[in-house]
Coordinates of C-alpha atoms and ligand atoms in Angstrom, one line a residue:
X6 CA -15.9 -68.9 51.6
X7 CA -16.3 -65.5 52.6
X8 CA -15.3 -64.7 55.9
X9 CA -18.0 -63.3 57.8
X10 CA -17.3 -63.2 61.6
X11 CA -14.1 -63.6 63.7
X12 CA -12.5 -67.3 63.9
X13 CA -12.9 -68.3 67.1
X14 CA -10.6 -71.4 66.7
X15 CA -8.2 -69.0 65.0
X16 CA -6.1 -67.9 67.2
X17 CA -4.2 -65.3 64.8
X18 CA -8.0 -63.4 64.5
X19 CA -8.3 -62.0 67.7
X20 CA -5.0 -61.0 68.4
X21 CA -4.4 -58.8 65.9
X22 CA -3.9 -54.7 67.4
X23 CA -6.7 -53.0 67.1
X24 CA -6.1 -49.4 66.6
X25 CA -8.6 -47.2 69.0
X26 CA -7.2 -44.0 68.2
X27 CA -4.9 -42.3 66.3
X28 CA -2.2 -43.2 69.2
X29 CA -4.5 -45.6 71.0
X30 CA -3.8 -49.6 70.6
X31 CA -5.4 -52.7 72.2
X32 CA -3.1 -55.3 72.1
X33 CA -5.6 -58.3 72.7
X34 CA -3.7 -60.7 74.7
X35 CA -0.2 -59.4 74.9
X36 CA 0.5 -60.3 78.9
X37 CA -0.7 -63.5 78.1
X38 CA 2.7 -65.1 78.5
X39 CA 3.7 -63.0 81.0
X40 CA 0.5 -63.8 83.3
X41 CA 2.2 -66.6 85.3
X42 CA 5.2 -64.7 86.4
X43 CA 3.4 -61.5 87.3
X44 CA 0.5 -63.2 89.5
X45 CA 3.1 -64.1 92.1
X46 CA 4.7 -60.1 91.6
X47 CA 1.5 -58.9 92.2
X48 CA 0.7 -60.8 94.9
X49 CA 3.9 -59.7 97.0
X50 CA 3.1 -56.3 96.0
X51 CA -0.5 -56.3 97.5
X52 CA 1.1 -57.7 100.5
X53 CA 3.4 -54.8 100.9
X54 CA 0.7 -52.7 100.1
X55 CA -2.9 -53.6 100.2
X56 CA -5.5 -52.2 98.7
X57 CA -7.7 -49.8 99.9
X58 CA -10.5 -47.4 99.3
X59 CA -9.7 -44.1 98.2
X60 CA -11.5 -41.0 99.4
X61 CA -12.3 -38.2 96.9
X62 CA -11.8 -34.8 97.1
X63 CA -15.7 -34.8 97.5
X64 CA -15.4 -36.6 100.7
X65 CA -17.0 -40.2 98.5
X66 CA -15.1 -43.9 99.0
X67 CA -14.1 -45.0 95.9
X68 CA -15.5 -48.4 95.2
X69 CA -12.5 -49.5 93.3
X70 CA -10.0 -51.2 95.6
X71 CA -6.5 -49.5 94.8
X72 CA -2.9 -49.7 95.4
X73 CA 0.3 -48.8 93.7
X74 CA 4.3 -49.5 93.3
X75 CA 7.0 -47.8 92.2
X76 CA 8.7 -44.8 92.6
X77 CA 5.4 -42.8 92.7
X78 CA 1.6 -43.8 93.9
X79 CA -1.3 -42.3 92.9
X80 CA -3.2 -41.2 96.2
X81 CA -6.5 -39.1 96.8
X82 CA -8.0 -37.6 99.9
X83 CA -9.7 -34.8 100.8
X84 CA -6.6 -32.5 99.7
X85 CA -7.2 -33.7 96.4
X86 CA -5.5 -36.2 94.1
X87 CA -1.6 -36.0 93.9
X88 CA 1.3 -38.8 93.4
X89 CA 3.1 -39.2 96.6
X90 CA 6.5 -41.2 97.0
X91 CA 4.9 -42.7 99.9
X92 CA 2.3 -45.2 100.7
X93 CA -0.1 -43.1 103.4
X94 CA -0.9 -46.4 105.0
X95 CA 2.6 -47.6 106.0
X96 CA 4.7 -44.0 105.3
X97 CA 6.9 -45.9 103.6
X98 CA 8.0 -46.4 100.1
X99 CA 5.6 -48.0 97.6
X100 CA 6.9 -51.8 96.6
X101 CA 9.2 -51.7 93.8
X102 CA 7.8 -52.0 89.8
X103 CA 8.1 -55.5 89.1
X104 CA 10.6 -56.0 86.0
X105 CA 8.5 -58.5 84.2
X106 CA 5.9 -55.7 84.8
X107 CA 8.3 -52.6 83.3
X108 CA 9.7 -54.6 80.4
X109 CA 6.0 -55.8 79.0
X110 CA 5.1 -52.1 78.9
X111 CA 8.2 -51.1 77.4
X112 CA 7.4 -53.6 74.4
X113 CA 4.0 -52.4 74.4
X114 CA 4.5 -49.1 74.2
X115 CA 7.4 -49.7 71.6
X116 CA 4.4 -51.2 69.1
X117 CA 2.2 -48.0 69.5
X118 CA 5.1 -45.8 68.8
X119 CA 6.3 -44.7 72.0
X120 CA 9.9 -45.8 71.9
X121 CA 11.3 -44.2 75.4
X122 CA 8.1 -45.1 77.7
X123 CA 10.0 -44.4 81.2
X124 CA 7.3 -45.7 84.0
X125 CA 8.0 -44.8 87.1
X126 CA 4.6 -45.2 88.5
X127 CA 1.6 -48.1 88.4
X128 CA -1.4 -47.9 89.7
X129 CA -3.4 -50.9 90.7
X130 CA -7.1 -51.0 90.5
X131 CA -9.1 -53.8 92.0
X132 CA -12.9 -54.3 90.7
X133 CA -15.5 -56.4 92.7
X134 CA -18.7 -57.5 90.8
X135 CA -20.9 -54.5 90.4
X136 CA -18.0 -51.6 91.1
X137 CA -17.6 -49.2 88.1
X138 CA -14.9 -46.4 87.5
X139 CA -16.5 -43.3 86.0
X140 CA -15.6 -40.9 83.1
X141 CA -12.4 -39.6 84.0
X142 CA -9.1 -38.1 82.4
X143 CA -5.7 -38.8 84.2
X144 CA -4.2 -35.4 84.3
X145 CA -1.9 -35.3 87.9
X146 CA 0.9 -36.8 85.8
X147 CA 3.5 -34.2 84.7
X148 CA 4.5 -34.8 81.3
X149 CA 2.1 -35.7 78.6
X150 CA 4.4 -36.6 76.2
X151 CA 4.5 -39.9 77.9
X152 CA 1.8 -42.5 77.2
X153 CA -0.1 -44.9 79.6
X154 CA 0.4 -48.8 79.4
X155 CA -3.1 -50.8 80.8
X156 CA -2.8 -54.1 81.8
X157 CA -6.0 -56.5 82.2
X158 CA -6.0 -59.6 84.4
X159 CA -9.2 -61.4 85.4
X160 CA -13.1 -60.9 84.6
X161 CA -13.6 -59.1 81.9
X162 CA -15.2 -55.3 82.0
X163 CA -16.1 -52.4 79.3
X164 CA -14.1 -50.0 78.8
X165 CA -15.4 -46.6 77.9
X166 CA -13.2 -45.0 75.4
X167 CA -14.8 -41.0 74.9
X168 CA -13.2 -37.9 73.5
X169 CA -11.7 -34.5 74.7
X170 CA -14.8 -33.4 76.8
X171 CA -17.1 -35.4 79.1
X172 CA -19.8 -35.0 77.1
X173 CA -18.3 -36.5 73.7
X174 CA -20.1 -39.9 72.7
X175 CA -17.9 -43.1 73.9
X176 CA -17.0 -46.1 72.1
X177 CA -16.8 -49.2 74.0
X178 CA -13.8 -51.7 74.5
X179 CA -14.1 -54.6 75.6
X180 CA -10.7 -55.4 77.9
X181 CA -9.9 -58.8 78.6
X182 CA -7.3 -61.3 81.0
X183 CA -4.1 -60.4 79.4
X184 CA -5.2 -57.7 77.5
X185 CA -3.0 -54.6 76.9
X186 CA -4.2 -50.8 76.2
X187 CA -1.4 -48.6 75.0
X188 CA -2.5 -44.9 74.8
X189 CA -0.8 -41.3 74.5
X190 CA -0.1 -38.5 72.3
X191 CA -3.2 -36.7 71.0
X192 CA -5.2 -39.9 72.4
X193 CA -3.4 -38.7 76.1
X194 CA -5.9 -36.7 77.5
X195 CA -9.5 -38.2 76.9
X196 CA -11.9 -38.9 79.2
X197 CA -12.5 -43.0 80.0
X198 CA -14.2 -45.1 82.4
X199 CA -15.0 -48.7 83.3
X200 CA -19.0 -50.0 83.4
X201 CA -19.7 -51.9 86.2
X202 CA -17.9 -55.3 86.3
X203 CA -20.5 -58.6 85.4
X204 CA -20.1 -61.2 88.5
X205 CA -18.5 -64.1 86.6
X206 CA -15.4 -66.9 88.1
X207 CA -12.5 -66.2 86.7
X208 CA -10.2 -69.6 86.6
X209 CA -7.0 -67.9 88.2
X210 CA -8.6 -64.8 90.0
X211 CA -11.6 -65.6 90.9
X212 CA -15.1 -62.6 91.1
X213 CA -12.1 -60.0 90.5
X214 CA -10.6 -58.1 88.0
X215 CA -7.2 -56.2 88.2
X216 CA -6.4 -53.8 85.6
X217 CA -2.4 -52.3 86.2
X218 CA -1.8 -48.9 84.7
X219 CA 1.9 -47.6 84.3
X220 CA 3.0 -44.1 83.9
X221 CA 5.7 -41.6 84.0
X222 CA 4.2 -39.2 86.6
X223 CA 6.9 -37.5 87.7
Ligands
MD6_324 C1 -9.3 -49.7 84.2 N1 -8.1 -47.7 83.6 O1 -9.2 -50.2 83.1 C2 -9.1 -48.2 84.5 N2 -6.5 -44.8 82.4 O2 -9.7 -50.4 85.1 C3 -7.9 -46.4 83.5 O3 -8.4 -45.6 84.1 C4 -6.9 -46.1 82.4 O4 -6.9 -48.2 81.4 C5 -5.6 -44.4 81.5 C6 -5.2 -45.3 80.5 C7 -5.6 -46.6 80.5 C8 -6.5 -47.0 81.4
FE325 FE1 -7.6 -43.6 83.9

């Protein structure tokens, strides 16, 4: 029989890596077996450093809660949007990056071709039903040479994938719990964004979803 639509029941189907760009992967369930050791991690993180709402340069609350660890944390204000070595709440450190968090983003970026992927940053974005991220390119990091590893836990959203200007056409990615999104080199620089998340009951997190992005931003 011809095969005409994904085998559900087939596990081997969905998780194949789906190439996005030319140095773009989505690595459909590849923190799957990590998930159970990083929910506690994360959850002693956020307790060091909970999230919060970000204020823009343009004086607007971001909707996405956000928090970070590691060496460096991505911050905004109305300065601008810089990584600081400290978190503005506490003035203290940011937690440390989680092993279990720095070694599955080592693999992952290893299988897109990015064989020295030195993180030393991870931002942590928390969506609510209804809260969208819009088209953006991440640009404060220092060397671009150095790809970003995106880690989905929880509800599912839509990621917007679009080119090298904000008006390029998008193509849509669906990211899901335990999905990974490995992207750098010429892929590096393009604008993305998240649609607003659908309300749904996630069985371990709930209405949330968490997406982890590490980085080398310093
Ligand atoms: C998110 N992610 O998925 C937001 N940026 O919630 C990002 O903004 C992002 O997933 C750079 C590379 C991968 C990403
Ligand atoms: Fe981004």
């Amino acid at each position: 029989m011809m095969q005409t639509e994904l085998d559900l029941f087939n596990p081997q189907d969905p998780l194949q890596p789906q190439w996005v760009g030319n140095q773009a992967v989505l690595l459909p369930g590849f923190a799957l077996p990590q998930v159970q050791a990083l929910l506690p991690v994360l959850r002693e993180v956020v307790a060091q450093a909970p999230f919060r709402h970000m204020v823009t340069p343009g004086g607007l609350k971001m909707a996405v809660g956000l928090t970070n660890c590691g060496a460096l944390g991505w911050v905004s204000d109305r300065q601008g949007y810089r990584y600081s070595p400290v978190d503005p709440l506490s003035n203290q450190s940011w937690p440390v990056l989680p092993e279990v968090l720095l070694e599955l983003a080592n693999r992952a970026a290893a299988l897109a071709g990015f064989n020295n992927f030195q993180a030393d940053a991870c931002l942590i974005n928390c969506y609510r039903p209804g809260n969208r991220l819009s088209l953006h390119q991440d640009r404060d990091e220092r060397d671009f040479t150095q790809p970003i590893v995106s880690v989905s836990l929880g509800l599912p959203a839509v990621f917007l994938f679009g080119g090298h200007t904000r008006k390029e056409p998008t193509q849509r990615i669906g990211l899901r719990h335990g999905d990974v999104l490995v992207w750098g080199g010429e892929d590096r620089l393009r604008y993305h964004g998240v649609l607003p998340l659908k309300p749904g009951a996630h069985p371990l997190l709930g209405n949330l979803r968490i997406n982890l992005t590490l980085r080398k931003a310093g």
